[in-house]
């Protein structure tokens, strides 16, 4: 850490991890309700628990991205952050608004929340991931504007590296792609079509730019490889992301009422979407092999190699399995999609957030790397969480396959609820894996409180990319 | 490789590729916007159906259900529920909740008019041209 103002990243990272823990707890509750509908019902129906689960995910990822930006942008620009006080104020505004929104979901019936917050004037509520009441959505825009102002001013007065430009551009894209959340046409097909501008635009487009920049940054720092090489890889990867991903949005348009040509366009282009993730794996492995020195934070190295691998599996491989139109005809709207969603969100965006936190938090706490004992706790947490999430994805895939065969195919298709009941073994496996995931999270969080002597670099100079 | 393929070239592929496909997407979207109202019979969406849609959104129905495969996978597909169950069953079902069972649906305090509006919307949704999805009546 070279600049005092980078310290504002710390509350963002801590806040993100706290909300991450909350997300997992609500995931466990939702998983339980899959098995027993009377659990916490009617006080907290499934729709409420699920909304809290997914909204906490989005808020903690955004918080981690923001923390990453406040940490990286000054260091890359070689100058102090434009306004650390604004960044800190923004953190508290974001956290309080986020917590109030979650409490609103939990303790106010959704229709009443809509009535209280002016949803009738400008309807925006009732779409997946975008359930937030209007004031929260406006708050998200204001928080994003504050972040963009701060990092753009910092970038403008400092060194303009490709990594930094892509990161800041990615954050601009993130904010711009949120704006369709305010456009909710009455025409259901148009509403679905434009909903994907936000959701696909984020997770299969813009966020991959942010992911590549974040991963590129920590690889520059940890491997000491010439940044020209790393930035070239980054550009090629994000080029492939958008070349495949922009028209690849068509894989959401097959069966929702959009024109038929999306069946062809969506299949062809989205089939290429795993390519940038595969390149990300090759990139990370090659950079680590050609590293110039040993980096003492082995946990961060593990996250940095684990992220592209899991992102490729979850976003690339699992996404590919359900992306071709003839396959999706049977898998659309089943737990196959939920399997892909879980493994992709965790493997790509949760893990890249945990990677940057793993790299930056020791610096923010005044050391190169945590003690070996703390690192062992962190790496134990890594393996338990990764394996558990993989089992969750396998279980949900099993449920999805059963739905395909019993409900979607055959002479005498069975009703939705009849099939769900027959799948309950998979929902049990998912729930058990959810609990092991939680134990991994506890091990991970414990690593922050395990003492011991911090590890210094092995007599080498402090690694620094050029 | 380093000499023949530079970072600037990689950046230009990124910028050019993104711009090229963004323009194609915009053109296709303009065309889709022309076709969608025909495919979903937008002109036949009555004021009752519009109110029904608002009720479904502001009660977060897709927090459990799917509509044309989009939403949550906790409860049955609603895109074709009108053809699967018919309006009278849908209204009686919503009124009777919660009735227990493997999954639970909350009780919503809908008036009879609300229920008429919701079924009007579900009828409109069931007629959208979704390229023959879902594969069968079970959704």
Coordinates of C-alpha atoms in Angstrom, one line a residue:
Chain A
X1 CA 0.0 0.0 0.0
X2 CA 1.6 3.2 -1.1
X3 CA -1.1 5.8 -0.5
X4 CA -2.8 6.6 2.7
X5 CA -6.1 7.2 1.0
X6 CA -6.3 3.6 -0.1
X7 CA -7.3 2.9 3.5
X8 CA -10.9 3.8 2.7
X9 CA -11.1 0.4 1.0
X10 CA -11.0 -1.3 4.4
X11 CA -14.6 -0.6 5.6
X12 CA -15.9 -1.6 2.1
X13 CA -14.2 -5.0 2.4
X14 CA -15.4 -5.6 5.9
X15 CA -18.9 -4.5 5.0
X16 CA -18.9 -6.7 2.0
X17 CA -17.8 -9.8 4.0
X18 CA -20.5 -9.1 6.6
X19 CA -23.2 -8.9 4.0
X20 CA -21.7 -12.0 2.3
X21 CA -22.3 -13.9 5.6
X22 CA -25.8 -12.6 5.7
X23 CA -26.4 -13.8 2.1
X24 CA -25.3 -17.3 3.0
X25 CA -27.6 -17.4 6.1
X26 CA -30.6 -16.4 3.9
X27 CA -29.6 -19.0 1.3
X28 CA -29.7 -21.6 4.0
X29 CA -33.2 -20.5 5.0
X30 CA -34.4 -20.5 1.4
X31 CA -32.9 -24.0 0.9
X32 CA -34.8 -25.2 4.0
X33 CA -38.0 -23.8 2.6
X34 CA -37.4 -25.8 -0.5
X35 CA -37.7 -28.9 1.7
X36 CA -40.4 -27.7 4.2
X37 CA -42.6 -24.9 3.0
X38 CA -43.9 -24.2 6.5
X39 CA -40.4 -23.2 7.7
X40 CA -40.6 -19.6 9.0
X41 CA -43.9 -19.3 7.1
X42 CA -46.0 -17.2 6.9
X43 CA -43.8 -14.6 8.7
X44 CA -41.1 -14.9 6.0
X45 CA -42.4 -16.5 2.7
X46 CA -39.8 -17.9 0.3
X47 CA -40.2 -14.9 -2.1
X48 CA -38.9 -12.6 0.7
X49 CA -36.0 -14.8 1.7
X50 CA -35.0 -15.3 -1.9
X51 CA -35.1 -11.5 -2.5
X52 CA -32.9 -10.9 0.5
X53 CA -30.5 -13.7 -0.6
X54 CA -30.1 -12.2 -4.1
X55 CA -30.1 -8.6 -3.1
X56 CA -27.4 -9.2 -0.4
X57 CA -25.3 -10.8 -3.1
X58 CA -25.6 -7.8 -5.4
X59 CA -24.9 -5.3 -2.6
X60 CA -21.9 -7.1 -1.2
X61 CA -20.4 -7.6 -4.7
X62 CA -20.9 -4.0 -5.5
X63 CA -19.4 -3.1 -2.1
X64 CA -16.4 -5.3 -2.8
X65 CA -15.9 -3.8 -6.3
X66 CA -16.1 -0.3 -4.9
X67 CA -13.5 -1.2 -2.2
X68 CA -11.3 -2.7 -4.9
X69 CA -11.6 0.5 -6.9
X70 CA -10.7 2.7 -4.0
X71 CA -7.7 0.5 -3.3
X72 CA -6.5 0.0 -6.9
X73 CA -7.2 3.3 -8.7
X74 CA -4.9 5.4 -6.4
X75 CA -2.1 2.8 -6.6
X76 CA -2.3 2.4 -10.3
X77 CA -2.6 6.2 -10.8
X78 CA 0.3 6.7 -8.4
X79 CA -1.6 9.5 -6.6
X80 CA -3.9 9.9 -3.6
X81 CA -7.6 9.3 -4.1
X82 CA -9.4 12.5 -5.1
X83 CA -11.6 12.6 -1.9
X84 CA -11.2 9.9 0.7
X85 CA -13.8 11.6 2.9
X86 CA -16.4 11.3 0.1
X87 CA -15.5 7.7 -0.3
X88 CA -16.0 7.1 3.4
X89 CA -19.3 9.0 3.5
X90 CA -20.5 7.0 0.4
X91 CA -19.7 3.8 2.2
X92 CA -22.0 4.6 5.2
X93 CA -24.8 5.9 2.9
X94 CA -24.6 2.7 0.9
X95 CA -24.5 0.4 3.9
X96 CA -27.3 2.1 5.7
X97 CA -29.5 2.3 2.6
X98 CA -28.8 -1.4 1.9
X99 CA -29.6 -2.5 5.4
X100 CA -32.8 -0.4 5.5
X101 CA -33.9 -2.0 2.2
X102 CA -33.3 -5.5 3.5
X103 CA -35.3 -4.7 6.7
X104 CA -38.0 -3.3 4.5
X105 CA -38.2 -6.6 2.6
X106 CA -38.3 -8.6 5.8
X107 CA -40.8 -6.7 7.8
X108 CA -43.1 -4.9 5.3
X109 CA -45.2 -6.8 2.9
X110 CA -43.9 -6.2 -0.7
X111 CA -47.1 -4.6 -2.0
X112 CA -47.1 -2.2 1.0
X113 CA -43.4 -1.4 0.4
X114 CA -44.3 -0.6 -3.2
X115 CA -47.2 1.6 -2.1
X116 CA -45.0 3.4 0.5
X117 CA -42.2 4.2 -1.8
X118 CA -44.0 5.6 -4.8
X119 CA -43.9 2.5 -7.0
X120 CA -47.2 3.5 -8.6
X121 CA -45.7 6.8 -9.9
X122 CA -42.7 5.0 -11.6
X123 CA -43.2 1.2 -11.4
X124 CA -39.8 -0.5 -11.1
X125 CA -40.5 -3.2 -8.5
X126 CA -41.2 -6.9 -9.0
X127 CA -38.3 -7.9 -11.3
X128 CA -35.7 -10.4 -10.3
X129 CA -32.5 -8.8 -8.8
X130 CA -34.2 -5.4 -9.3
X131 CA -36.7 -5.8 -6.5
X132 CA -35.5 -2.6 -4.8
X133 CA -38.0 0.2 -4.0
X134 CA -37.6 3.3 -6.0
X135 CA -35.7 5.3 -3.3
X136 CA -33.1 2.5 -3.1
X137 CA -32.6 2.4 -6.8
X138 CA -32.1 6.2 -6.8
X139 CA -29.7 5.7 -3.9
X140 CA -27.7 3.2 -5.9
X141 CA -27.3 5.7 -8.7
X142 CA -26.1 8.4 -6.3
X143 CA -23.6 6.0 -4.7
X144 CA -22.4 5.0 -8.2
X145 CA -22.1 8.7 -9.2
X146 CA -20.0 9.4 -6.1
X147 CA -17.7 6.5 -6.8
X148 CA -17.4 7.4 -10.5
X149 CA -16.6 11.1 -9.7
X150 CA -14.0 10.0 -7.2
X151 CA -12.1 7.4 -9.2
X152 CA -12.4 9.4 -12.5
X153 CA -10.9 12.5 -10.9
X154 CA -8.1 10.3 -9.4
X155 CA -7.4 8.7 -12.8
X156 CA -7.5 12.0 -14.5
X157 CA -4.7 13.5 -12.4
X158 CA -2.5 10.4 -12.2
X159 CA -0.8 7.8 -14.3
X160 CA -3.2 6.2 -16.9
X161 CA -2.4 2.5 -17.0
X162 CA -4.5 0.2 -19.2
X163 CA -5.5 -1.7 -16.1
X164 CA -6.8 1.4 -14.5
X165 CA -8.6 2.7 -17.6
X166 CA -10.4 -0.7 -18.0
X167 CA -11.3 -0.8 -14.3
X168 CA -12.8 2.7 -14.3
X169 CA -14.5 2.2 -17.7
X170 CA -16.0 -1.0 -16.2
X171 CA -17.4 0.9 -13.3
X172 CA -18.9 3.5 -15.7
X173 CA -20.4 0.6 -17.6
X174 CA -21.8 -0.9 -14.4
X175 CA -23.6 2.3 -13.5
X176 CA -24.9 3.0 -17.0
X177 CA -26.2 -0.6 -17.3
X178 CA -28.2 -0.1 -14.1
X179 CA -30.2 2.6 -15.7
X180 CA -32.6 0.3 -17.6
X181 CA -33.8 -0.7 -14.1
X182 CA -35.9 2.5 -14.3
X183 CA -37.5 1.3 -17.5
X184 CA -40.2 -1.2 -16.9
X185 CA -42.6 -1.3 -19.8
X186 CA -46.1 -2.7 -19.4
X187 CA -45.4 -5.0 -22.4
X188 CA -44.1 -8.1 -20.6
X189 CA -41.9 -9.2 -23.5
X190 CA -40.2 -5.8 -23.8
X191 CA -39.8 -5.8 -20.0
X192 CA -38.0 -9.1 -20.1
X193 CA -35.9 -8.1 -23.1
X194 CA -34.8 -4.9 -21.4
X195 CA -34.3 -6.6 -18.0
X196 CA -31.5 -8.5 -19.5
X197 CA -29.7 -5.3 -20.4
X198 CA -29.0 -5.0 -16.7
X199 CA -28.6 -8.6 -15.8
X200 CA -26.8 -10.0 -18.8
X201 CA -25.1 -6.7 -19.4
X202 CA -23.6 -6.9 -15.9
X203 CA -22.7 -10.6 -15.4
X204 CA -21.9 -11.6 -19.0
X205 CA -20.5 -8.3 -20.1
X206 CA -19.3 -5.4 -18.1
X207 CA -18.5 -7.3 -14.9
X208 CA -16.1 -9.5 -16.8
X209 CA -14.2 -6.3 -17.7
X210 CA -14.0 -5.5 -14.0
X211 CA -13.0 -9.1 -13.1
X212 CA -10.2 -9.1 -15.7
X213 CA -8.9 -5.8 -14.5
X214 CA -9.0 -6.9 -10.8
X215 CA -7.3 -10.2 -11.6
X216 CA -4.8 -8.4 -13.8
X217 CA -3.9 -6.0 -11.0
X218 CA -3.2 -8.6 -8.4
X219 CA -1.2 -10.7 -11.0
X220 CA 0.9 -7.7 -11.8
X221 CA 1.6 -7.2 -8.1
X222 CA 2.1 -10.9 -7.1
X223 CA 4.0 -12.2 -10.1
X224 CA 6.1 -9.2 -11.1
X225 CA 5.5 -10.1 -14.7
X226 CA 5.8 -7.2 -17.1
X227 CA 2.6 -5.3 -17.1
X228 CA 2.6 -4.9 -20.9
X229 CA 2.1 -8.7 -21.1
X230 CA -0.6 -8.8 -18.5
X231 CA -2.5 -5.8 -20.0
X232 CA -2.3 -7.4 -23.5
X233 CA -3.9 -10.5 -22.2
X234 CA -6.5 -8.5 -20.4
X235 CA -7.5 -6.7 -23.6
X236 CA -7.7 -9.9 -25.6
X237 CA -9.9 -11.5 -22.9
X238 CA -12.3 -8.6 -22.6
X239 CA -12.4 -8.3 -26.4
X240 CA -13.6 -11.9 -26.6
X241 CA -16.1 -11.2 -23.8
X242 CA -17.9 -8.5 -25.7
X243 CA -17.5 -10.1 -29.2
X244 CA -19.2 -13.2 -27.9
X245 CA -21.4 -11.7 -25.1
X246 CA -23.1 -8.8 -26.8
X247 CA -25.1 -10.8 -29.3
X248 CA -24.8 -13.7 -26.9
X249 CA -27.6 -12.0 -24.9
X250 CA -29.9 -13.7 -27.5
X251 CA -29.7 -16.9 -25.4
X252 CA -32.2 -15.1 -23.0
X253 CA -34.5 -14.3 -25.9
X254 CA -35.4 -17.8 -27.3
X255 CA -38.6 -18.5 -25.4
X256 CA -39.8 -15.2 -23.9
X257 CA -41.6 -13.8 -26.9
X258 CA -38.7 -12.1 -28.8
X259 CA -38.3 -12.8 -32.6
X260 CA -37.2 -16.2 -33.8
X261 CA -33.8 -15.1 -35.2
X262 CA -32.5 -14.9 -31.7
X263 CA -32.5 -18.6 -31.5
X264 CA -29.7 -18.8 -34.1
X265 CA -27.9 -15.6 -33.1
X266 CA -28.0 -16.4 -29.4
X267 CA -26.9 -20.0 -29.9
X268 CA -23.9 -19.2 -32.1
X269 CA -22.6 -16.3 -30.1
X270 CA -23.3 -17.5 -26.6
X271 CA -21.6 -20.8 -27.4
X272 CA -18.4 -18.7 -27.7
X273 CA -18.9 -17.1 -24.2
X274 CA -16.8 -19.8 -22.4
X275 CA -13.7 -18.8 -24.6
X276 CA -12.8 -15.6 -22.6
X277 CA -13.1 -17.7 -19.3
X278 CA -10.9 -20.4 -20.7
X279 CA -8.4 -17.7 -21.7
X280 CA -8.6 -16.3 -18.2
X281 CA -7.5 -19.7 -16.9
X282 CA -4.6 -19.9 -19.3
X283 CA -3.6 -16.4 -18.6
X284 CA -3.5 -16.8 -14.8
X285 CA -1.6 -20.1 -15.0
X286 CA 1.0 -18.7 -17.4
X287 CA 1.5 -15.6 -15.3
X288 CA 2.0 -17.6 -12.2
X289 CA 4.4 -20.0 -13.9
X290 CA 6.5 -17.1 -15.2
X291 CA 6.5 -15.2 -11.9
X292 CA 9.6 -13.3 -11.1
X293 CA 9.6 -13.9 -7.4
X294 CA 7.9 -15.8 -4.7
X295 CA 5.0 -13.9 -3.2
X296 CA 4.5 -14.6 0.5
X297 CA 0.7 -14.4 0.5
X298 CA -0.1 -18.0 -0.7
X299 CA -3.7 -17.6 0.1
X300 CA -4.1 -14.8 -2.3
X301 CA -2.2 -16.8 -4.9
X302 CA -4.7 -19.7 -4.4
X303 CA -7.7 -17.3 -4.8
X304 CA -6.1 -15.8 -7.9
X305 CA -5.8 -19.2 -9.6
X306 CA -9.0 -20.6 -8.2
X307 CA -11.1 -17.7 -9.5
X308 CA -10.5 -18.2 -13.2
X309 CA -10.9 -22.0 -12.8
X310 CA -14.2 -21.8 -11.0
X311 CA -15.4 -19.0 -13.2
X312 CA -14.7 -21.1 -16.2
X313 CA -16.6 -24.1 -14.7
X314 CA -19.6 -22.1 -13.5
X315 CA -20.0 -19.4 -16.1
X316 CA -18.2 -21.1 -19.0
X317 CA -19.0 -24.8 -18.8
X318 CA -22.3 -24.8 -16.9
X319 CA -23.4 -21.9 -19.0
X320 CA -22.6 -23.7 -22.2
X321 CA -24.5 -26.8 -21.1
X322 CA -27.8 -24.8 -21.2
X323 CA -27.1 -22.2 -23.8
X324 CA -27.9 -23.9 -27.1
X325 CA -31.6 -23.4 -28.0
X326 CA -32.6 -27.0 -28.5
X327 CA -31.2 -27.9 -25.0
X328 CA -32.6 -24.8 -23.4
X329 CA -36.0 -25.7 -24.8
X330 CA -36.1 -28.3 -22.0
X331 CA -33.9 -26.7 -19.3
X332 CA -35.2 -23.1 -19.4
X333 CA -36.7 -22.2 -16.1
X334 CA -35.4 -25.2 -14.2
X335 CA -32.9 -25.7 -11.4
X336 CA -30.3 -26.3 -14.1
X337 CA -30.3 -22.5 -14.5
X338 CA -30.0 -22.1 -10.7
X339 CA -27.0 -24.5 -10.7
X340 CA -25.3 -22.3 -13.4
X341 CA -26.3 -19.1 -11.5
X342 CA -24.8 -20.3 -8.2
X343 CA -21.5 -21.6 -9.6
X344 CA -21.0 -18.6 -11.9
X345 CA -21.8 -15.9 -9.4
X346 CA -19.6 -17.6 -6.8
X347 CA -16.8 -18.7 -9.1
X348 CA -16.5 -15.5 -11.0
X349 CA -17.7 -12.5 -8.9
X350 CA -17.7 -13.7 -5.3
X351 CA -14.3 -15.3 -5.8
X352 CA -12.7 -12.4 -7.6
X353 CA -13.9 -10.2 -4.7
X354 CA -12.4 -12.6 -2.2
X355 CA -9.2 -12.6 -4.2
X356 CA -8.8 -8.8 -4.1
X357 CA -9.7 -8.9 -0.4
X358 CA -7.2 -11.6 0.2
X359 CA -4.5 -9.6 -1.6
X360 CA -5.3 -6.2 -0.2
X361 CA -6.4 -6.8 3.4
X362 CA -3.0 -7.7 4.7
X363 CA -1.6 -4.5 3.2
X364 CA -4.5 -2.5 4.7
X365 CA -3.5 -4.1 8.0
X366 CA 0.1 -3.1 7.6
X367 CA 1.8 -6.3 6.5
X368 CA 2.8 -8.1 3.3
X369 CA 1.0 -11.3 4.2
X370 CA -0.8 -12.8 7.1
X371 CA 0.9 -15.4 9.4
X372 CA 1.2 -18.9 8.0
X373 CA -1.4 -20.0 10.5
X374 CA -3.9 -17.4 9.4
X375 CA -3.2 -18.4 5.8
X376 CA -3.9 -22.0 6.5
X377 CA -7.3 -21.0 7.9
X378 CA -8.0 -18.9 4.9
X379 CA -7.0 -21.7 2.5
X380 CA -9.1 -24.2 4.4
X381 CA -12.0 -21.9 4.0
X382 CA -11.3 -21.6 0.3
X383 CA -11.4 -25.3 -0.3
X384 CA -14.5 -26.0 1.8
X385 CA -16.4 -23.1 0.1
X386 CA -15.3 -24.1 -3.4
X387 CA -16.1 -27.8 -3.0
X388 CA -19.4 -27.1 -1.2
X389 CA -20.5 -24.7 -4.0
X390 CA -19.5 -27.3 -6.6
X391 CA -21.7 -29.9 -4.7
X392 CA -24.6 -27.3 -4.6
X393 CA -24.3 -26.9 -8.4
X394 CA -24.2 -30.7 -8.9
X395 CA -27.3 -31.2 -6.7
X396 CA -29.2 -28.4 -8.5
X397 CA -28.2 -29.9 -11.8
X398 CA -29.5 -33.3 -10.7
X399 CA -32.8 -31.6 -9.8
X400 CA -32.8 -29.8 -13.2
X401 CA -32.3 -33.1 -15.1
X402 CA -35.1 -34.8 -13.2
X403 CA -37.4 -31.9 -14.1
X404 CA -36.4 -32.2 -17.8
X405 CA -37.2 -35.9 -17.9
X406 CA -40.3 -36.0 -15.8
X407 CA -42.0 -32.7 -16.4
X408 CA -40.7 -31.5 -19.8
X409 CA -40.4 -34.8 -21.8
X410 CA -42.2 -38.0 -22.2
X411 CA -45.8 -39.1 -23.0
X412 CA -47.2 -38.3 -19.6
X413 CA -45.5 -35.3 -18.1
X414 CA -45.9 -34.9 -14.4
X415 CA -46.9 -31.6 -12.7
X416 CA -44.4 -29.1 -11.4
X417 CA -45.1 -29.8 -7.7
X418 CA -45.2 -33.6 -8.2
X419 CA -41.7 -33.4 -9.8
X420 CA -40.4 -31.1 -7.1
X421 CA -41.4 -33.6 -4.5
X422 CA -39.5 -36.4 -6.3
X423 CA -36.4 -34.3 -6.5
X424 CA -36.2 -33.6 -2.8
X425 CA -33.1 -35.8 -2.3
X426 CA -31.2 -33.2 -4.4
X427 CA -32.6 -30.4 -2.4
X428 CA -31.4 -32.2 0.7
X429 CA -27.9 -32.6 -0.7
X430 CA -27.9 -28.9 -1.7
X431 CA -28.9 -27.9 1.9
X432 CA -26.2 -30.0 3.5
X433 CA -23.7 -28.6 1.1
X434 CA -25.0 -25.2 2.1
X435 CA -24.2 -25.9 5.7
X436 CA -20.7 -27.1 4.8
X437 CA -20.3 -23.9 2.7
X438 CA -21.2 -21.9 5.8
X439 CA -18.6 -23.8 7.9
X440 CA -16.0 -22.9 5.2
X441 CA -17.1 -19.3 5.4
X442 CA -16.6 -19.4 9.2
X443 CA -13.1 -20.8 8.7
X444 CA -12.4 -18.1 6.1
X445 CA -13.6 -15.3 8.5
X446 CA -11.7 -16.9 11.4
X447 CA -8.5 -16.3 9.4
X448 CA -8.8 -12.6 10.0
X449 CA -8.7 -13.1 13.7
X450 CA -5.9 -15.7 13.8
X451 CA -2.7 -14.1 15.1
X452 CA 0.9 -15.1 14.6
X453 CA 3.9 -13.3 13.0
X454 CA 3.1 -11.9 9.6
X455 CA 5.2 -13.4 6.8
X456 CA 7.6 -11.0 5.1
X457 CA 8.9 -11.4 1.6
X458 CA 11.7 -14.0 1.3
X459 CA 14.5 -11.5 1.5
X460 CA 13.4 -10.2 -1.9
X461 CA 12.5 -6.6 -2.6
X462 CA 8.8 -5.8 -2.3
X463 CA 7.3 -7.1 -5.5
X464 CA 6.1 -4.4 -7.7
X465 CA 5.1 -4.4 -11.3
X466 CA 6.5 -1.8 -13.6
Chain B
X1 CA 4.4 -12.9 -30.3
X2 CA 5.4 -9.8 -28.3
X3 CA 6.9 -8.1 -31.3
X4 CA 4.2 -9.0 -33.9
X5 CA 1.2 -8.6 -31.7
X6 CA 1.2 -5.5 -29.5
X7 CA -1.0 -4.3 -26.6
X8 CA -2.3 -1.5 -28.8
X9 CA -3.5 -4.0 -31.4
X10 CA -5.2 -6.0 -28.6
X11 CA -6.9 -2.8 -27.4
X12 CA -8.1 -2.0 -30.9
X13 CA -9.6 -5.4 -31.3
X14 CA -11.4 -4.8 -28.0
X15 CA -12.7 -1.4 -28.9
X16 CA -13.6 -2.3 -32.5
X17 CA -15.2 -5.6 -31.6
X18 CA -17.3 -4.0 -28.9
X19 CA -18.4 -1.1 -31.1
X20 CA -19.2 -3.4 -34.1
X21 CA -21.4 -5.8 -32.1
X22 CA -23.0 -3.1 -30.1
X23 CA -24.2 -1.5 -33.3
X24 CA -25.5 -4.8 -34.6
X25 CA -27.3 -5.4 -31.4
X26 CA -28.9 -1.9 -31.5
X27 CA -30.2 -2.6 -35.1
X28 CA -31.6 -6.0 -34.1
X29 CA -33.2 -4.4 -31.1
X30 CA -35.0 -1.8 -33.2
X31 CA -36.3 -4.7 -35.3
X32 CA -37.3 -6.8 -32.3
X33 CA -39.2 -3.7 -30.9
X34 CA -41.2 -3.7 -34.1
X35 CA -41.9 -7.5 -34.0
X36 CA -42.7 -7.9 -30.3
X37 CA -46.0 -6.1 -30.2
X38 CA -47.2 -8.4 -33.0
X39 CA -45.9 -11.5 -31.3
X40 CA -47.5 -10.7 -28.0
X41 CA -50.7 -9.0 -29.3
X42 CA -49.8 -5.9 -27.4
X43 CA -52.9 -4.1 -28.7
X44 CA -55.1 -6.7 -27.0
X45 CA -53.7 -5.9 -23.5
X46 CA -56.7 -4.5 -21.7
X47 CA -56.6 -2.0 -18.9
X48 CA -57.7 -4.8 -16.6
X49 CA -54.7 -6.9 -17.8
X50 CA -52.4 -3.9 -17.1
X51 CA -53.7 -3.6 -13.6
X52 CA -53.3 -7.4 -13.2
X53 CA -49.7 -7.1 -14.3
X54 CA -49.1 -4.3 -11.7
X55 CA -50.6 -6.4 -9.0
X56 CA -48.4 -9.3 -9.9
X57 CA -45.3 -7.2 -10.0
X58 CA -46.0 -5.3 -6.7
X59 CA -46.6 -8.6 -5.0
X60 CA -43.4 -10.1 -6.3
X61 CA -45.0 -13.2 -7.8
X62 CA -41.8 -14.1 -9.7
X63 CA -40.1 -14.3 -6.3
X64 CA -41.4 -17.9 -6.3
X65 CA -42.9 -18.5 -9.8
X66 CA -41.7 -18.2 -13.3
X67 CA -43.3 -16.3 -16.2
X68 CA -42.1 -17.7 -19.5
X69 CA -39.3 -19.4 -17.6
X70 CA -38.1 -16.3 -15.8
X71 CA -38.3 -15.8 -12.1
X72 CA -37.8 -18.3 -9.3
X73 CA -38.1 -22.1 -9.4
X74 CA -40.0 -22.6 -6.2
X75 CA -43.5 -22.7 -7.7
X76 CA -45.1 -23.5 -11.0
X77 CA -44.8 -21.7 -14.3
X78 CA -47.4 -18.9 -14.8
X79 CA -46.9 -18.2 -18.5
X80 CA -49.3 -20.9 -19.4
X81 CA -51.2 -21.4 -16.2
X82 CA -54.3 -19.9 -17.8
X83 CA -54.5 -22.7 -20.3
X84 CA -53.4 -25.3 -17.7
X85 CA -55.9 -24.4 -15.0
X86 CA -58.4 -21.9 -16.3
X87 CA -59.6 -18.6 -14.7
X88 CA -61.9 -20.0 -12.1
X89 CA -59.4 -22.5 -10.7
X90 CA -56.7 -19.7 -10.5
X91 CA -59.0 -17.3 -8.6
X92 CA -60.2 -20.0 -6.2
X93 CA -56.6 -21.2 -5.6
X94 CA -55.3 -17.8 -4.8
X95 CA -58.2 -17.1 -2.4
X96 CA -57.7 -20.4 -0.6
X97 CA -54.1 -19.9 0.3
X98 CA -52.3 -20.9 2.4
X99 CA -53.5 -24.5 2.2
X100 CA -50.3 -26.3 3.5
X101 CA -48.3 -28.9 1.6
X102 CA -44.8 -29.4 0.4
X103 CA -44.4 -25.7 -0.5
X104 CA -46.5 -22.8 0.9
X105 CA -48.0 -19.8 -0.9
X106 CA -49.0 -16.7 1.2
X107 CA -52.4 -15.3 1.4
X108 CA -52.8 -12.1 -0.6
X109 CA -55.8 -9.9 0.3
X110 CA -57.0 -9.6 -3.3
X111 CA -60.5 -8.3 -4.0
X112 CA -62.6 -10.1 -6.6
X113 CA -61.8 -7.3 -9.1
X114 CA -58.1 -7.8 -8.4
X115 CA -58.5 -11.5 -9.2
X116 CA -60.3 -10.7 -12.4
X117 CA -57.5 -8.3 -13.4
X118 CA -54.8 -10.9 -12.6
X119 CA -56.6 -13.6 -14.7
X120 CA -57.0 -11.1 -17.5
X121 CA -53.2 -10.6 -17.4
X122 CA -52.5 -14.3 -17.3
X123 CA -54.8 -14.8 -20.2
X124 CA -52.9 -12.2 -22.2
X125 CA -49.5 -13.7 -21.2
X126 CA -50.7 -17.2 -22.3
X127 CA -51.1 -16.0 -25.8
X128 CA -47.6 -14.6 -26.3
X129 CA -45.7 -16.3 -29.2
X130 CA -42.8 -18.0 -27.3
X131 CA -41.6 -20.2 -30.1
X132 CA -43.7 -23.1 -28.7
X133 CA -42.3 -23.0 -25.2
X134 CA -43.0 -24.6 -22.7
X135 CA -42.8 -28.1 -24.3
X136 CA -46.0 -29.2 -22.7
X137 CA -48.9 -28.0 -20.6
X138 CA -47.1 -28.7 -17.3
X139 CA -44.9 -25.7 -18.0

